Amino acid sequence: MQFGIFSVGDVTTDPTTGRTPSEGERIKAMVAIARKAEEVGLDVFATGEHHNPPFVPSSPTTMLGYIAARTDKLILSTSTTLITTNDPVKIAEDYAMLQHLADGRVDLMMGRGNTGPVYPWFGQDIRDGIDLALENYALLRRLWREDVVDWEGKFRTALQGFTSTPRPLDGVAPFVWHGSIRSPEIAEQAAYYGDGFFHNNIFWPADHTKRMVELYRTRYAHYGHGTPEQAIVGLGGQVFMRKNSQDAVREFRPYFDNAPVYGHGPSLEDFTAQTPLTVGSPQQVIDKTLSFREYAGDYQRQLFLMDHAGLPLKTVLEQLDLLGEEVVPVLREEFAKGRPADVPDAPTHRSLTAAARKEATV
């Protein structure tokens, strides 16, 4: 099972000091966080894609390429790549290039994003969101899998005899997760192609996550990719830890109360009771995360949000030490217990390349 972190890259004032980092400081902090993730033994670093303040990660491939040069093992991902407002030709080119630079340590999470105004900024209509996601991804797959593409669709200029360059590393496209919070059409899309489905459940109760994951698993089997249990599932999570749970609650409360995404809304206690947010000791994080399997089944990737709401870099790095030293080793061991042998691991470039070579010899 893969464990990692994802960042939304927000530039938020620290409510305890009143200090707001510069955009440059925040960008470099994300790089430091990614490098720390590898240092403490995590598997994945994922960055969001946003094109509006207060967020800075408008160019994920630039950031991930920089991080690739400074890490050795870390899988570099997105959370998410905007399949609706990015040109699929540019996605094909950019992430194949990144794939080569990172020696295959790349996958993508496709999504529609959560900022409605981004559509007109890039010449699209939000009312076409689902149709854009479906059409653009269908083209992207062909660009990665066919050397020469003739294509005509609704939302972009037709292609005639087009070859996307560079070609995917070893002839194997990056693995794709489809991220969705509430759209069954995206779960259906992931199932149709046999891709992964990532449910960023950090704002949602368990019963909603269960319905979305079960839909994806059922449709994955329907399309003949395997049993429902063999579908490739990823989940989000959100934690803040201290050795003592009371210290964690006291320290995190002002960040929660003033966070752009949920500040001045539900209480910290209500939010932790109703969503995957865990604020407490490492053992409480372990217990809460292990409970995800009760409603999502055996899954392949767990990403945690840890660097938002104005938390200073020093604090985030301390959180990663706790995650890597006290939480993830236990989670790896516990999630492995009782895991059926036919439940696959999350695909990597190495495993996909091996499977492609094996298929070629059959």
mmCIF file of C-alpha atoms in Angstrom:
data_model
loop_
_atom_site.group_PDB
_atom_site.id
_atom_site.type_symbol
_atom_site.label_atom_id
_atom_site.label_comp_id
_atom_site.label_asym_id
_atom_site.label_seq_id
_atom_site.Cartn_x
_atom_site.Cartn_y
_atom_site.Cartn_z
ATOM 1 C CA MET A 1 0.000 0.000 0.000
ATOM 2 C CA GLN A 2 1.228 3.486 -0.840
ATOM 3 C CA PHE A 3 1.268 6.317 1.687
ATOM 4 C CA GLY A 4 1.931 9.929 0.916
ATOM 5 C CA ILE A 5 0.846 13.531 1.161
ATOM 6 C CA PHE A 6 -0.956 15.962 -1.081
ATOM 7 C CA SER A 7 -0.768 19.729 -1.032
ATOM 8 C CA VAL A 8 -3.260 22.291 -2.281
ATOM 9 C CA GLY A 9 -0.555 24.962 -2.129
ATOM 10 C CA ASP A 10 -2.582 27.638 -0.379
ATOM 11 C CA VAL A 11 -0.947 30.885 0.768
ATOM 12 C CA THR A 12 -2.737 31.518 4.041
ATOM 13 C CA THR A 13 -2.015 33.865 6.929
ATOM 14 C CA ASP A 14 -0.897 32.115 10.087
ATOM 15 C CA PRO A 15 -3.707 33.043 12.509
ATOM 16 C CA THR A 16 -1.398 32.753 15.524
ATOM 17 C CA THR A 17 1.235 35.212 14.279
ATOM 18 C CA GLY A 18 -0.539 37.238 11.590
ATOM 19 C CA ARG A 19 2.283 36.464 9.151
ATOM 20 C CA THR A 20 1.545 35.583 5.515
ATOM 21 C CA PRO A 21 4.298 33.822 3.559
ATOM 22 C CA SER A 22 5.241 35.130 0.143
ATOM 23 C CA GLU A 23 4.381 33.070 -2.903
ATOM 24 C CA GLY A 24 8.053 32.223 -3.294
ATOM 25 C CA GLU A 25 8.277 31.026 0.299
ATOM 26 C CA ARG A 26 5.216 28.839 -0.148
ATOM 27 C CA ILE A 27 6.513 27.287 -3.369
ATOM 28 C CA LYS A 28 9.861 26.473 -1.787
ATOM 29 C CA ALA A 29 8.102 25.136 1.300
ATOM 30 C CA MET A 30 6.218 22.656 -0.882
ATOM 31 C CA VAL A 31 9.528 21.448 -2.297
ATOM 32 C CA ALA A 32 10.946 21.070 1.220
ATOM 33 C CA ILE A 33 7.859 19.137 2.257
ATOM 34 C CA ALA A 34 8.194 16.763 -0.698
ATOM 35 C CA ARG A 35 11.849 16.091 0.092
ATOM 36 C CA LYS A 36 10.960 15.509 3.741
ATOM 37 C CA ALA A 37 8.270 13.048 2.661
ATOM 38 C CA GLU A 38 10.906 10.923 0.951
ATOM 39 C CA GLU A 39 13.275 11.271 3.899
ATOM 40 C CA VAL A 40 10.719 9.871 6.352
ATOM 41 C CA GLY A 41 9.820 6.940 4.104
ATOM 42 C CA LEU A 42 6.622 8.038 2.405
ATOM 43 C CA ASP A 43 5.855 6.859 -1.122
ATOM 44 C CA VAL A 44 3.998 9.706 -2.831
ATOM 45 C CA PHE A 45 3.966 13.484 -3.067
ATOM 46 C CA ALA A 46 1.046 15.039 -4.953
ATOM 47 C CA THR A 47 0.412 18.668 -5.806
ATOM 48 C CA GLY A 48 -2.834 20.314 -6.752
ATOM 49 C CA GLU A 49 -3.335 22.546 -9.771
ATOM 50 C CA HIS A 50 -4.881 25.958 -9.212
ATOM 51 C CA HIS A 51 -4.930 29.151 -11.258
ATOM 52 C CA ASN A 52 -6.208 31.629 -8.707
ATOM 53 C CA PRO A 53 -5.146 33.183 -5.407
ATOM 54 C CA PRO A 54 -4.553 32.160 -2.683
ATOM 55 C CA PHE A 55 -3.040 29.078 -4.373
ATOM 56 C CA VAL A 56 0.391 28.890 -6.034
ATOM 57 C CA PRO A 57 0.723 25.536 -7.880
ATOM 58 C CA SER A 58 -0.379 26.667 -11.336
ATOM 59 C CA SER A 59 2.318 24.592 -13.081
ATOM 60 C CA PRO A 60 2.500 21.100 -11.534
ATOM 61 C CA THR A 61 4.992 19.735 -14.058
ATOM 62 C CA THR A 62 7.442 22.545 -13.310
ATOM 63 C CA MET A 63 7.278 21.833 -9.595
ATOM 64 C CA LEU A 64 7.340 18.054 -9.961
ATOM 65 C CA GLY A 65 10.250 18.202 -12.402
ATOM 66 C CA TYR A 66 12.208 20.255 -9.871
ATOM 67 C CA ILE A 67 11.346 17.803 -7.106
ATOM 68 C CA ALA A 68 12.241 14.845 -9.332
ATOM 69 C CA ALA A 69 15.799 16.169 -9.605
ATOM 70 C CA ARG A 70 16.052 16.298 -5.805
ATOM 71 C CA THR A 71 14.557 12.938 -4.891
ATOM 72 C CA ASP A 72 15.309 9.326 -5.729
ATOM 73 C CA LYS A 73 12.320 7.148 -4.899
ATOM 74 C CA LEU A 74 9.328 9.407 -4.359
ATOM 75 C CA ILE A 75 6.378 8.914 -6.725
ATOM 76 C CA LEU A 76 5.320 12.302 -8.079
ATOM 77 C CA SER A 77 1.646 12.843 -8.696
ATOM 78 C CA THR A 78 -1.029 15.485 -9.078
ATOM 79 C CA SER A 79 -4.133 16.167 -7.069
ATOM 80 C CA THR A 80 -5.509 17.068 -9.549
ATOM 81 C CA THR A 81 -4.622 17.729 -13.193
ATOM 82 C CA LEU A 82 -7.489 19.752 -14.672
ATOM 83 C CA ILE A 83 -8.618 17.526 -17.530
ATOM 84 C CA THR A 84 -11.432 19.948 -18.358
ATOM 85 C CA THR A 85 -9.512 23.181 -18.933
ATOM 86 C CA ASN A 86 -6.094 21.875 -19.993
ATOM 87 C CA ASP A 87 -5.532 20.867 -23.594
ATOM 88 C CA PRO A 88 -5.124 17.055 -23.637
ATOM 89 C CA VAL A 89 -2.331 17.425 -26.198
ATOM 90 C CA LYS A 90 -0.353 19.564 -23.743
ATOM 91 C CA ILE A 91 -1.073 17.151 -20.895
ATOM 92 C CA ALA A 92 0.215 14.272 -23.028
ATOM 93 C CA GLU A 93 3.407 16.139 -23.863
ATOM 94 C CA ASP A 94 4.106 17.631 -20.445
ATOM 95 C CA TYR A 95 3.643 14.475 -18.404
ATOM 96 C CA ALA A 96 5.501 12.248 -20.852
ATOM 97 C CA MET A 97 8.407 14.691 -20.570
ATOM 98 C CA LEU A 98 8.165 14.571 -16.773
ATOM 99 C CA GLN A 99 7.999 10.787 -16.926
ATOM 100 C CA HIS A 100 11.372 10.687 -18.711
ATOM 101 C CA LEU A 101 12.985 13.191 -16.354
ATOM 102 C CA ALA A 102 11.749 11.316 -13.276
ATOM 103 C CA ASP A 103 12.660 7.845 -14.598
ATOM 104 C CA GLY A 104 9.023 6.804 -14.500
ATOM 105 C CA ARG A 105 8.221 8.040 -10.976
ATOM 106 C CA VAL A 106 5.072 9.791 -12.213
ATOM 107 C CA ASP A 107 1.337 9.290 -12.221
ATOM 108 C CA LEU A 108 -1.596 11.660 -12.534
ATOM 109 C CA MET A 109 -4.915 12.279 -10.895
ATOM 110 C CA MET A 110 -7.430 13.684 -13.357
ATOM 111 C CA GLY A 111 -10.191 15.922 -12.111
ATOM 112 C CA ARG A 112 -12.450 18.863 -12.849
ATOM 113 C CA GLY A 113 -11.194 21.006 -9.985
ATOM 114 C CA ASN A 114 -13.242 22.934 -7.447
ATOM 115 C CA THR A 115 -12.999 26.483 -8.812
ATOM 116 C CA GLY A 116 -15.836 27.302 -11.169
ATOM 117 C CA PRO A 117 -14.354 30.511 -12.678
ATOM 118 C CA VAL A 118 -11.384 28.566 -14.071
ATOM 119 C CA TYR A 119 -13.550 27.443 -17.004
ATOM 120 C CA PRO A 120 -14.006 30.831 -18.724
ATOM 121 C CA TRP A 121 -10.401 31.746 -17.929
ATOM 122 C CA PHE A 122 -9.400 28.928 -20.271
ATOM 123 C CA GLY A 123 -12.176 29.403 -22.802
ATOM 124 C CA GLN A 124 -14.563 26.733 -21.541
ATOM 125 C CA ASP A 125 -18.057 26.571 -20.050
ATOM 126 C CA ILE A 126 -18.555 24.971 -16.658
ATOM 127 C CA ARG A 127 -21.813 23.489 -17.904
ATOM 128 C CA ASP A 128 -19.696 21.299 -20.192
ATOM 129 C CA GLY A 129 -17.578 20.047 -17.278
ATOM 130 C CA ILE A 130 -18.487 16.364 -17.417
ATOM 131 C CA ASP A 131 -18.464 16.223 -21.213
ATOM 132 C CA LEU A 132 -15.061 17.930 -21.294
ATOM 133 C CA ALA A 133 -13.681 15.443 -18.790
ATOM 134 C CA LEU A 134 -14.896 12.499 -20.837
ATOM 135 C CA GLU A 135 -13.846 13.748 -24.266
ATOM 136 C CA ASN A 136 -10.473 15.160 -23.256
ATOM 137 C CA TYR A 137 -9.452 12.034 -21.420
ATOM 138 C CA ALA A 138 -10.479 9.800 -24.309
ATOM 139 C CA LEU A 139 -8.145 11.821 -26.542
ATOM 140 C CA LEU A 140 -5.342 11.819 -23.960
ATOM 141 C CA ARG A 141 -5.364 8.031 -23.787
ATOM 142 C CA ARG A 142 -5.053 7.774 -27.552
ATOM 143 C CA LEU A 143 -2.214 10.289 -27.661
ATOM 144 C CA TRP A 144 -0.230 8.183 -25.196
ATOM 145 C CA ARG A 145 -1.060 4.823 -26.766
ATOM 146 C CA GLU A 146 -1.039 5.537 -30.520
ATOM 147 C CA ASP A 147 1.959 6.839 -32.424
ATOM 148 C CA VAL A 148 -0.207 8.623 -34.999
ATOM 149 C CA VAL A 149 -3.635 10.014 -34.100
ATOM 150 C CA ASP A 150 -6.487 11.198 -36.300
ATOM 151 C CA TRP A 151 -9.182 12.685 -34.107
ATOM 152 C CA GLU A 152 -12.200 14.949 -34.186
ATOM 153 C CA GLY A 153 -14.320 16.022 -31.247
ATOM 154 C CA LYS A 154 -16.510 18.786 -29.923
ATOM 155 C CA PHE A 155 -14.169 20.880 -27.796
ATOM 156 C CA ARG A 156 -10.886 21.305 -29.641
ATOM 157 C CA THR A 157 -9.401 21.517 -33.114
ATOM 158 C CA ALA A 158 -9.288 18.231 -35.031
ATOM 159 C CA LEU A 159 -5.985 16.347 -35.304
ATOM 160 C CA GLN A 160 -4.702 14.769 -38.496
ATOM 161 C CA GLY A 161 -1.692 12.482 -38.417
ATOM 162 C CA PHE A 162 -0.577 13.936 -35.078
ATOM 163 C CA THR A 163 2.216 12.420 -32.963
ATOM 164 C CA SER A 164 2.627 13.580 -29.378
ATOM 165 C CA THR A 165 6.259 13.907 -28.300
ATOM 166 C CA PRO A 166 8.069 12.669 -26.396
ATOM 167 C CA ARG A 167 6.485 9.265 -26.452
ATOM 168 C CA PRO A 168 5.774 7.756 -23.006
ATOM 169 C CA LEU A 169 8.784 6.229 -21.289
ATOM 170 C CA ASP A 170 9.269 2.575 -22.315
ATOM 171 C CA GLY A 171 6.089 2.884 -24.360
ATOM 172 C CA VAL A 172 4.010 2.826 -21.159
ATOM 173 C CA ALA A 173 1.700 5.728 -20.279
ATOM 174 C CA PRO A 174 1.652 7.114 -16.740
ATOM 175 C CA PHE A 175 -0.954 5.475 -14.532
ATOM 176 C CA VAL A 176 -4.059 7.603 -14.107
ATOM 177 C CA TRP A 177 -6.308 8.069 -11.095
ATOM 178 C CA HIS A 178 -9.628 9.849 -11.577
ATOM 179 C CA GLY A 179 -10.365 12.107 -8.643
ATOM 180 C CA SER A 180 -13.916 12.957 -7.704
ATOM 181 C CA ILE A 181 -15.745 14.008 -4.589
ATOM 182 C CA ARG A 182 -19.327 13.772 -5.759
ATOM 183 C CA SER A 183 -19.623 12.915 -9.484
ATOM 184 C CA PRO A 184 -20.691 9.336 -10.272
ATOM 185 C CA GLU A 185 -19.848 9.985 -13.937
ATOM 186 C CA ILE A 186 -16.160 10.217 -13.008
ATOM 187 C CA ALA A 187 -16.293 7.006 -10.977
ATOM 188 C CA GLU A 188 -17.885 5.415 -14.042
ATOM 189 C CA GLN A 189 -15.125 6.796 -16.270
ATOM 190 C CA ALA A 190 -12.406 5.361 -14.035
ATOM 191 C CA ALA A 191 -14.143 1.982 -14.014
ATOM 192 C CA TYR A 192 -14.633 1.938 -17.792
ATOM 193 C CA TYR A 193 -10.932 2.324 -18.480
ATOM 194 C CA GLY A 194 -9.748 0.181 -15.584
ATOM 195 C CA ASP A 195 -7.978 3.200 -14.085
ATOM 196 C CA GLY A 196 -7.716 4.137 -10.434
ATOM 197 C CA PHE A 197 -10.397 6.062 -8.530
ATOM 198 C CA PHE A 198 -9.341 8.560 -5.869
ATOM 199 C CA HIS A 199 -11.977 9.839 -3.486
ATOM 200 C CA ASN A 200 -10.773 12.906 -1.642
ATOM 201 C CA ASN A 201 -13.017 12.287 1.294
ATOM 202 C CA ILE A 202 -11.610 14.918 3.659
ATOM 203 C CA PHE A 203 -14.856 16.919 3.753
ATOM 204 C CA TRP A 204 -17.312 14.039 3.504
ATOM 205 C CA PRO A 205 -18.894 11.517 5.883
ATOM 206 C CA ALA A 206 -18.103 7.823 5.570
ATOM 207 C CA ASP A 207 -21.450 6.832 4.060
ATOM 208 C CA HIS A 208 -20.917 9.129 1.064
ATOM 209 C CA THR A 209 -17.414 7.790 0.472
ATOM 210 C CA LYS A 210 -18.705 4.250 0.733
ATOM 211 C CA ARG A 211 -21.350 4.851 -1.950
ATOM 212 C CA MET A 212 -18.853 6.381 -4.373
ATOM 213 C CA VAL A 213 -16.242 3.664 -3.890
ATOM 214 C CA GLU A 214 -18.817 0.884 -4.157
ATOM 215 C CA LEU A 215 -20.139 2.364 -7.400
ATOM 216 C CA TYR A 216 -16.632 2.415 -8.861
ATOM 217 C CA ARG A 217 -15.852 -1.122 -7.692
ATOM 218 C CA THR A 218 -19.100 -2.510 -9.097
ATOM 219 C CA ARG A 219 -18.617 -0.866 -12.473
ATOM 220 C CA TYR A 220 -14.936 -1.861 -12.601
ATOM 221 C CA ALA A 221 -16.035 -5.491 -12.400
ATOM 222 C CA HIS A 222 -18.847 -4.876 -14.887
ATOM 223 C CA TYR A 223 -16.303 -3.784 -17.501
ATOM 224 C CA GLY A 224 -14.288 -6.952 -17.011
ATOM 225 C CA HIS A 225 -11.172 -5.591 -15.354
ATOM 226 C CA GLY A 226 -11.367 -7.914 -12.351
ATOM 227 C CA THR A 227 -13.416 -8.420 -9.229
ATOM 228 C CA PRO A 228 -14.766 -5.431 -7.298
ATOM 229 C CA GLU A 229 -12.127 -6.106 -4.654
ATOM 230 C CA GLN A 230 -9.356 -5.758 -7.245
ATOM 231 C CA ALA A 231 -10.320 -2.229 -8.269
ATOM 232 C CA ILE A 232 -7.677 0.443 -7.598
ATOM 233 C CA VAL A 233 -8.845 2.859 -4.891
ATOM 234 C CA GLY A 234 -7.178 5.832 -3.223
ATOM 235 C CA LEU A 235 -8.429 7.948 -0.335
ATOM 236 C CA GLY A 236 -7.642 11.319 1.168
ATOM 237 C CA GLY A 237 -7.095 12.074 4.819
ATOM 238 C CA GLN A 238 -6.347 15.044 7.002
ATOM 239 C CA VAL A 239 -4.355 14.953 10.232
ATOM 240 C CA PHE A 240 -2.659 17.066 12.856
ATOM 241 C CA MET A 241 -0.665 15.313 15.547
ATOM 242 C CA ARG A 242 1.180 15.876 18.745
ATOM 243 C CA LYS A 243 2.370 13.283 21.229
ATOM 244 C CA ASN A 244 -0.431 14.405 23.521
ATOM 245 C CA SER A 245 -3.884 14.698 21.953
ATOM 246 C CA GLN A 246 -4.848 17.727 24.070
ATOM 247 C CA ASP A 247 -1.776 19.569 22.800
ATOM 248 C CA ALA A 248 -2.750 18.746 19.217
ATOM 249 C CA VAL A 249 -6.275 20.092 19.652
ATOM 250 C CA ARG A 250 -5.119 23.254 21.386
ATOM 251 C CA GLU A 251 -2.453 23.995 18.759
ATOM 252 C CA PHE A 252 -4.541 23.208 15.689
ATOM 253 C CA ARG A 253 -7.802 24.877 16.749
ATOM 254 C CA PRO A 254 -6.930 28.432 15.605
ATOM 255 C CA TYR A 255 -5.818 27.071 12.212
ATOM 256 C CA PHE A 256 -9.050 25.110 11.840
ATOM 257 C CA ASP A 257 -11.238 27.991 12.978
ATOM 258 C CA ASN A 258 -9.729 30.375 10.423
ATOM 259 C CA ALA A 259 -8.972 28.051 7.508
ATOM 260 C CA PRO A 260 -10.303 29.330 4.142
ATOM 261 C CA VAL A 261 -11.980 26.013 3.378
ATOM 262 C CA TYR A 262 -13.901 25.389 6.594
ATOM 263 C CA GLY A 263 -13.163 28.202 9.013
ATOM 264 C CA HIS A 264 -16.093 29.821 10.805
ATOM 265 C CA GLY A 265 -18.221 26.756 10.029
ATOM 266 C CA PRO A 266 -18.657 23.517 11.978
ATOM 267 C CA SER A 267 -16.738 23.139 15.204
ATOM 268 C CA LEU A 268 -13.491 21.204 15.257
ATOM 269 C CA GLU A 269 -15.179 18.526 17.338
ATOM 270 C CA ASP A 270 -18.096 18.149 14.908
ATOM 271 C CA PHE A 271 -15.804 18.044 11.915
ATOM 272 C CA THR A 272 -13.545 15.367 13.373
ATOM 273 C CA ALA A 273 -16.586 13.291 14.325
ATOM 274 C CA GLN A 274 -18.156 13.459 10.867
ATOM 275 C CA THR A 275 -15.155 13.401 8.476
ATOM 276 C CA PRO A 276 -11.718 11.755 8.251
ATOM 277 C CA LEU A 277 -10.023 14.730 9.942
ATOM 278 C CA THR A 278 -8.000 13.493 12.915
ATOM 279 C CA VAL A 279 -6.530 15.913 15.435
ATOM 280 C CA GLY A 280 -4.812 14.082 18.242
ATOM 281 C CA SER A 281 -2.082 11.585 19.018
ATOM 282 C CA PRO A 282 -0.329 9.316 16.510
ATOM 283 C CA GLN A 283 -2.355 6.394 17.854
ATOM 284 C CA GLN A 284 -5.592 8.238 17.164
ATOM 285 C CA VAL A 285 -4.445 8.864 13.588
ATOM 286 C CA ILE A 286 -3.648 5.164 13.233
ATOM 287 C CA ASP A 287 -7.025 4.107 14.581
ATOM 288 C CA LYS A 288 -9.015 6.547 12.434
ATOM 289 C CA THR A 289 -7.119 5.702 9.250
ATOM 290 C CA LEU A 290 -7.493 1.964 9.773
ATOM 291 C CA SER A 291 -11.249 2.503 10.054
ATOM 292 C CA PHE A 292 -11.340 3.657 6.415
ATOM 293 C CA ARG A 293 -11.041 0.022 5.343
ATOM 294 C CA GLU A 294 -14.373 -0.720 7.022
ATOM 295 C CA TYR A 295 -16.242 1.256 4.361
ATOM 296 C CA ALA A 296 -13.768 1.441 1.444
ATOM 297 C CA GLY A 297 -12.422 -2.113 1.494
ATOM 298 C CA ASP A 298 -8.769 -2.955 0.895
ATOM 299 C CA TYR A 299 -7.386 -0.009 -1.009
ATOM 300 C CA GLN A 300 -4.074 0.991 -2.572
ATOM 301 C CA ARG A 301 -3.186 4.604 -1.805
ATOM 302 C CA GLN A 302 -3.624 6.823 1.233
ATOM 303 C CA LEU A 303 -2.709 10.514 0.932
ATOM 304 C CA PHE A 304 -2.788 12.981 3.811
ATOM 305 C CA LEU A 305 -3.291 16.757 3.702
ATOM 306 C CA MET A 306 -0.907 18.318 6.235
ATOM 307 C CA ASP A 307 0.384 21.685 4.992
ATOM 308 C CA HIS A 308 -2.568 24.032 4.750
ATOM 309 C CA ALA A 309 -4.426 26.729 6.681
ATOM 310 C CA GLY A 310 -1.297 28.784 7.401
ATOM 311 C CA LEU A 311 0.617 26.106 9.289
ATOM 312 C CA PRO A 312 4.297 27.122 9.364
ATOM 313 C CA LEU A 313 6.815 24.949 7.544
ATOM 314 C CA LYS A 314 8.567 23.968 10.772
ATOM 315 C CA THR A 315 5.312 22.557 12.136
ATOM 316 C CA VAL A 316 4.548 20.651 8.936
ATOM 317 C CA LEU A 317 7.999 19.054 8.945
ATOM 318 C CA GLU A 318 7.445 17.992 12.559
ATOM 319 C CA GLN A 319 4.145 16.438 11.483
ATOM 320 C CA LEU A 320 5.917 14.494 8.754
ATOM 321 C CA ASP A 321 8.441 13.152 11.265
ATOM 322 C CA LEU A 322 5.570 11.805 13.357
ATOM 323 C CA LEU A 323 3.821 10.412 10.296
ATOM 324 C CA GLY A 324 6.918 8.636 9.031
ATOM 325 C CA GLU A 325 8.245 7.399 12.352
ATOM 326 C CA GLU A 326 5.136 6.500 14.339
ATOM 327 C CA VAL A 327 2.134 6.240 12.052
ATOM 328 C CA VAL A 328 2.926 4.872 8.602
ATOM 329 C CA PRO A 329 5.016 1.869 9.759
ATOM 330 C CA VAL A 330 2.085 0.696 11.873
ATOM 331 C CA LEU A 331 -0.413 1.373 9.087
ATOM 332 C CA ARG A 332 1.663 -0.632 6.604
ATOM 333 C CA GLU A 333 1.719 -3.586 8.958
ATOM 334 C CA GLU A 334 -1.936 -3.413 9.939
ATOM 335 C CA PHE A 335 -3.294 -2.868 6.429
ATOM 336 C CA ALA A 336 -1.297 -5.893 5.251
ATOM 337 C CA LYS A 337 -3.020 -8.158 7.759
ATOM 338 C CA GLY A 338 -5.838 -10.094 6.151
ATOM 339 C CA ARG A 339 -5.320 -8.428 2.790
ATOM 340 C CA PRO A 340 -6.356 -10.983 0.137
ATOM 341 C CA ALA A 341 -3.526 -12.150 -2.104
ATOM 342 C CA ASP A 342 -5.447 -11.200 -5.256
ATOM 343 C CA VAL A 343 -5.851 -7.544 -4.257
ATOM 344 C CA PRO A 344 -3.217 -5.736 -6.340
ATOM 345 C CA ASP A 345 -0.797 -3.071 -5.234
ATOM 346 C CA ALA A 346 -1.050 0.404 -6.723
ATOM 347 C CA PRO A 347 0.378 0.333 -10.247
ATOM 348 C CA THR A 348 3.825 1.851 -10.780
ATOM 349 C CA HIS A 349 5.853 2.417 -13.912
ATOM 350 C CA ARG A 350 7.868 -0.688 -13.122
ATOM 351 C CA SER A 351 4.820 -2.924 -12.682
ATOM 352 C CA LEU A 352 3.071 -1.509 -15.760
ATOM 353 C CA THR A 353 6.190 -1.974 -17.878
ATOM 354 C CA ALA A 354 6.581 -5.565 -16.691
ATOM 355 C CA ALA A 355 2.935 -6.284 -17.499
ATOM 356 C CA ALA A 356 3.293 -4.769 -20.966
ATOM 357 C CA ARG A 357 6.362 -6.878 -21.706
ATOM 358 C CA LYS A 358 4.631 -10.001 -20.486
ATOM 359 C CA GLU A 359 1.590 -9.285 -22.651
ATOM 360 C CA ALA A 360 3.846 -8.694 -25.667
ATOM 361 C CA THR A 361 5.359 -12.174 -25.328
ATOM 362 C CA VAL A 362 2.024 -13.978 -25.088
#
